[in-house]
Coordinates of C-alpha atoms in Angstrom, one line a residue:
M3 CA 102.8 197.6 106.1
K4 CA 104.8 196.2 108.6
N5 CA 107.7 193.9 107.5
V6 CA 108.0 190.4 108.8
I7 CA 111.7 190.0 107.6
E8 CA 114.2 193.0 107.7
V9 CA 117.8 192.2 106.8
N10 CA 120.6 194.9 107.0
N11 CA 124.1 194.5 105.7
L12 CA 124.1 190.8 105.9
T13 CA 127.4 188.9 105.0
Q14 CA 128.3 185.3 105.2
V15 CA 132.1 184.3 104.8
Y16 CA 133.0 180.7 104.7
G17 CA 136.7 179.7 105.6
Q18 CA 137.6 182.7 107.1
K19 CA 140.7 181.2 109.0
T20 CA 142.0 179.7 105.6
N21 CA 144.1 181.6 102.8
K22 CA 141.2 181.6 100.5
P23 CA 137.9 182.8 102.5
Y24 CA 134.8 182.7 100.4
K25 CA 132.4 185.5 100.6
A26 CA 128.9 184.0 99.7
L27 CA 126.9 187.0 100.9
K28 CA 128.1 190.6 100.3
G29 CA 126.0 193.3 102.3
I30 CA 122.4 192.0 101.6
D31 CA 119.8 194.3 102.5
L32 CA 116.3 192.6 102.2
Q33 CA 112.7 193.5 103.4
V34 CA 109.7 191.2 103.5
A35 CA 106.3 192.6 104.1
N36 CA 103.5 190.9 105.9
G37 CA 101.6 188.8 103.8
E38 CA 104.0 189.3 101.0
F39 CA 105.0 186.4 98.7
V40 CA 108.7 186.7 97.5
A41 CA 110.8 184.5 95.5
I42 CA 114.7 184.4 95.3
M43 CA 116.4 183.4 92.2
G44 CA 120.0 183.3 90.9
P45 CA 122.7 180.9 89.4
S46 CA 124.4 178.2 91.2
G47 CA 127.0 179.9 93.6
S48 CA 125.0 183.2 93.6
G49 CA 124.3 182.9 97.4
K50 CA 120.5 181.6 97.5
S51 CA 121.2 178.8 99.8
S52 CA 123.5 180.6 102.2
L53 CA 120.6 183.4 102.4
L54 CA 117.7 181.0 103.0
N55 CA 119.8 179.2 105.7
V56 CA 120.7 182.7 107.7
L57 CA 116.6 183.8 107.4
A58 CA 115.6 180.5 108.3
T59 CA 117.7 180.2 111.5
L60 CA 119.6 177.2 110.2
Q61 CA 123.1 179.1 110.0
A62 CA 124.1 182.2 111.8
P63 CA 125.5 185.0 109.6
T64 CA 129.1 186.5 109.7
S65 CA 127.8 189.9 110.1
G66 CA 124.7 191.8 109.8
T67 CA 121.3 191.7 111.4
V68 CA 118.2 189.7 110.5
K69 CA 114.9 190.5 112.3
V70 CA 112.0 188.6 112.0
N71 CA 108.6 190.1 113.5
N72 CA 111.0 192.7 114.9
Q73 CA 112.9 190.3 116.7
D74 CA 116.8 190.1 116.1
I75 CA 116.9 186.4 115.6
W76 CA 120.7 185.9 116.0
Q77 CA 120.7 187.8 119.3
L78 CA 118.6 184.9 120.7
N79 CA 120.2 182.0 122.6
D80 CA 119.9 178.3 121.5
K81 CA 116.8 177.6 123.5
N82 CA 114.9 180.7 122.7
L83 CA 116.0 180.4 119.1
A84 CA 114.7 176.8 118.9
K85 CA 111.3 178.1 120.4
F86 CA 111.0 181.0 118.0
R87 CA 111.8 178.7 115.1
G88 CA 109.1 176.3 115.9
E89 CA 106.3 178.7 116.8
T90 CA 107.0 181.3 114.1
L91 CA 108.4 179.5 111.1
G92 CA 107.2 177.0 108.7
F93 CA 109.2 175.1 106.1
I94 CA 108.7 173.4 102.9
F95 CA 111.9 171.2 101.5
Q96 CA 112.5 170.0 97.9
E97 CA 112.7 166.3 99.3
Y98 CA 109.6 166.6 101.6
N99 CA 111.1 165.5 104.7
L100 CA 108.4 163.2 106.0
I101 CA 108.6 160.7 108.6
E102 CA 107.9 157.5 106.8
S103 CA 106.9 155.6 110.2
L104 CA 104.2 158.3 110.8
N105 CA 100.8 158.6 108.9
V106 CA 99.9 161.7 107.3
F107 CA 97.9 163.2 110.2
D108 CA 100.9 162.6 112.5
N109 CA 103.2 164.2 110.1
I110 CA 101.2 167.1 109.8
A111 CA 100.6 167.4 113.6
L112 CA 104.5 167.3 114.1
P113 CA 105.0 170.9 114.9
L114 CA 102.0 171.1 117.5
S115 CA 103.1 168.0 119.0
L116 CA 106.6 169.2 119.7
Q117 CA 104.9 172.3 121.3
K118 CA 102.6 169.9 123.5
I119 CA 99.5 171.4 122.2
K120 CA 96.4 169.5 123.6
K121 CA 95.2 166.6 121.4
A122 CA 91.6 168.2 120.7
Q123 CA 93.5 171.4 119.6
I124 CA 96.0 169.1 117.4
K125 CA 93.1 167.2 115.8
K126 CA 91.1 170.7 115.0
A127 CA 94.1 172.2 113.4
V128 CA 95.2 169.3 111.3
H129 CA 91.8 168.5 109.9
L130 CA 91.4 172.2 109.2
V131 CA 94.7 172.5 107.2
A132 CA 94.1 169.0 105.5
K133 CA 90.8 170.3 104.0
Q134 CA 92.6 173.3 102.7
L135 CA 95.1 171.2 101.0
N136 CA 92.8 168.4 99.8
L137 CA 94.3 166.0 102.1
T138 CA 91.5 164.7 104.2
E139 CA 91.1 161.5 102.8
Q140 CA 95.0 160.8 103.0
L141 CA 95.1 161.4 106.7
N142 CA 95.5 157.7 107.7
K143 CA 98.0 156.7 104.8
F144 CA 101.7 156.6 105.2
P145 CA 104.2 158.7 103.0
T146 CA 105.0 155.4 100.9
E147 CA 101.3 155.5 99.8
L148 CA 101.4 158.9 98.4
S149 CA 102.4 160.5 95.2
G150 CA 105.0 163.1 95.1
G151 CA 102.5 166.0 94.9
Q152 CA 100.6 164.6 97.9
K153 CA 103.8 164.4 99.7
Q154 CA 104.6 168.0 99.1
R155 CA 100.9 168.8 100.1
V156 CA 101.5 167.2 103.3
A157 CA 104.8 169.2 103.7
A158 CA 102.9 172.3 103.1
A159 CA 100.2 171.4 105.7
R160 CA 102.8 170.5 108.3
A161 CA 104.6 174.1 107.7
L162 CA 101.0 175.6 108.0
V163 CA 99.3 173.7 110.9
H164 CA 100.8 176.1 113.7
Q165 CA 100.0 179.2 111.8
P166 CA 103.3 180.7 111.4
S167 CA 104.1 184.1 110.3
L168 CA 106.4 183.2 107.8
I169 CA 106.8 180.1 105.4
F170 CA 110.4 179.3 103.9
G171 CA 110.2 177.1 100.6
D172 CA 113.5 175.5 99.5
E173 CA 112.9 174.6 95.6
P174 CA 109.2 173.2 96.8
T175 CA 108.3 172.1 93.3
G176 CA 112.1 170.8 92.5
A177 CA 111.3 167.2 92.7
L178 CA 107.6 167.4 91.0
D179 CA 106.5 167.1 87.6
S180 CA 104.9 170.1 85.7
N181 CA 101.5 169.3 86.6
N182 CA 102.2 168.8 90.2
A183 CA 104.3 171.9 90.4
R184 CA 101.4 173.8 89.1
E185 CA 99.2 172.5 91.6
M186 CA 101.7 173.2 94.4
M187 CA 102.0 176.8 93.4
N188 CA 98.3 177.1 93.3
Y189 CA 98.0 175.8 96.8
L190 CA 101.1 178.2 98.1
S191 CA 99.5 181.0 96.6
A192 CA 96.1 180.1 98.4
I193 CA 98.0 179.8 101.7
N194 CA 99.5 183.2 101.1
M195 CA 96.2 184.8 100.2
E196 CA 93.8 183.3 102.5
N197 CA 95.7 183.1 105.5
N198 CA 97.9 186.1 105.0
I199 CA 101.2 184.2 105.7
S200 CA 104.2 185.6 104.3
I201 CA 106.3 183.2 102.0
L202 CA 109.9 183.5 100.9
M203 CA 110.7 180.9 98.4
V204 CA 114.1 180.0 96.8
T205 CA 113.8 178.6 93.2
H206 CA 115.7 178.1 90.3
D207 CA 112.2 177.6 88.2
A208 CA 110.7 180.6 86.3
F209 CA 107.4 179.2 86.3
S210 CA 107.1 178.7 90.1
A211 CA 108.9 182.1 90.9
S212 CA 106.1 183.6 88.6
F213 CA 103.5 183.0 91.4
A214 CA 105.2 185.4 93.4
Q215 CA 104.5 189.0 94.0
K216 CA 108.5 190.0 93.9
I217 CA 111.3 188.5 93.0
H218 CA 114.8 189.1 94.0
F219 CA 117.6 188.0 91.6
L220 CA 121.1 187.2 93.2
S221 CA 124.5 187.2 91.5
D222 CA 127.9 186.7 93.4
G223 CA 126.3 187.2 96.8
Q224 CA 124.4 190.4 96.2
I225 CA 120.8 191.3 94.9
V226 CA 121.3 192.7 91.4
Q227 CA 117.8 193.1 90.3
T228 CA 114.4 193.1 91.6
L229 CA 111.2 192.3 89.7
E230 CA 107.8 193.1 91.0
R231 CA 104.5 191.7 89.7
H232 CA 102.4 194.7 90.5
N233 CA 98.9 194.5 88.8
A234 CA 100.3 192.0 85.6
S235 CA 98.8 188.6 85.3
R236 CA 100.8 185.6 86.2
E237 CA 101.3 184.8 82.7
D238 CA 102.8 188.1 81.8
F239 CA 105.0 188.2 85.0
Y240 CA 106.2 184.7 83.9
R241 CA 107.4 186.2 80.4
D242 CA 109.0 189.1 82.4
V243 CA 111.0 186.7 84.5
L244 CA 112.2 184.6 81.4
T245 CA 113.3 187.9 79.9
T246 CA 115.4 189.0 83.0
L247 CA 116.9 185.3 83.2
G248 CA 117.9 185.6 79.5
N249 CA 119.6 189.0 80.4
F250 CA 121.6 187.3 83.1
N251 CA 122.7 184.5 80.6
E252 CA 123.9 187.0 77.7

């Protein structure tokens, strides 16, 4: 199986020119297969956000290589990197990041509008993803009229509408209550399986992580353990995640 992400010897150092440089990532090696759902977990300061930012093309690494779809992303110039980001990646953030002045349809359509796709194609794509995420009745509403769960589904639809190879989730259930978090994770699982889109999600929440097929645990800038679900039920995997986290806290 081909990999959508291949990371080799990735390092991230902050404050290199100071007397106290901080090494946030220490030689990370990581692969994510096409169609795989992977979670990243770890305590505060473990390097989760730094890793996500580098993989999501938001922050250049100090050293190492990051290939997405076999493209060494940090060898691209700014223009090509922006094009690559817009066409290949989708993003779901904790705080939704919806544009309040746009209705749901236009928020979802934004990635396609920026690519100057024809209006007929945009309409078809938006309605398709809205149906998949149960948002058809909300398309004419504005973000202020939506619940938290609906807002996050709009964010997921926006991430999905241009059919990216890879979706990044940054604490996608962090602002949701338990019922909406479960609903959101069910939708993400459906997106992963039905659309065969790879998902890499950073989360502190064991329940959310249990929907993934594989979990990498970070500590002090390194991957120190990997947990794979295999054929286990989500409930059994959840218990394994809790046990692993308990071992970290001992």
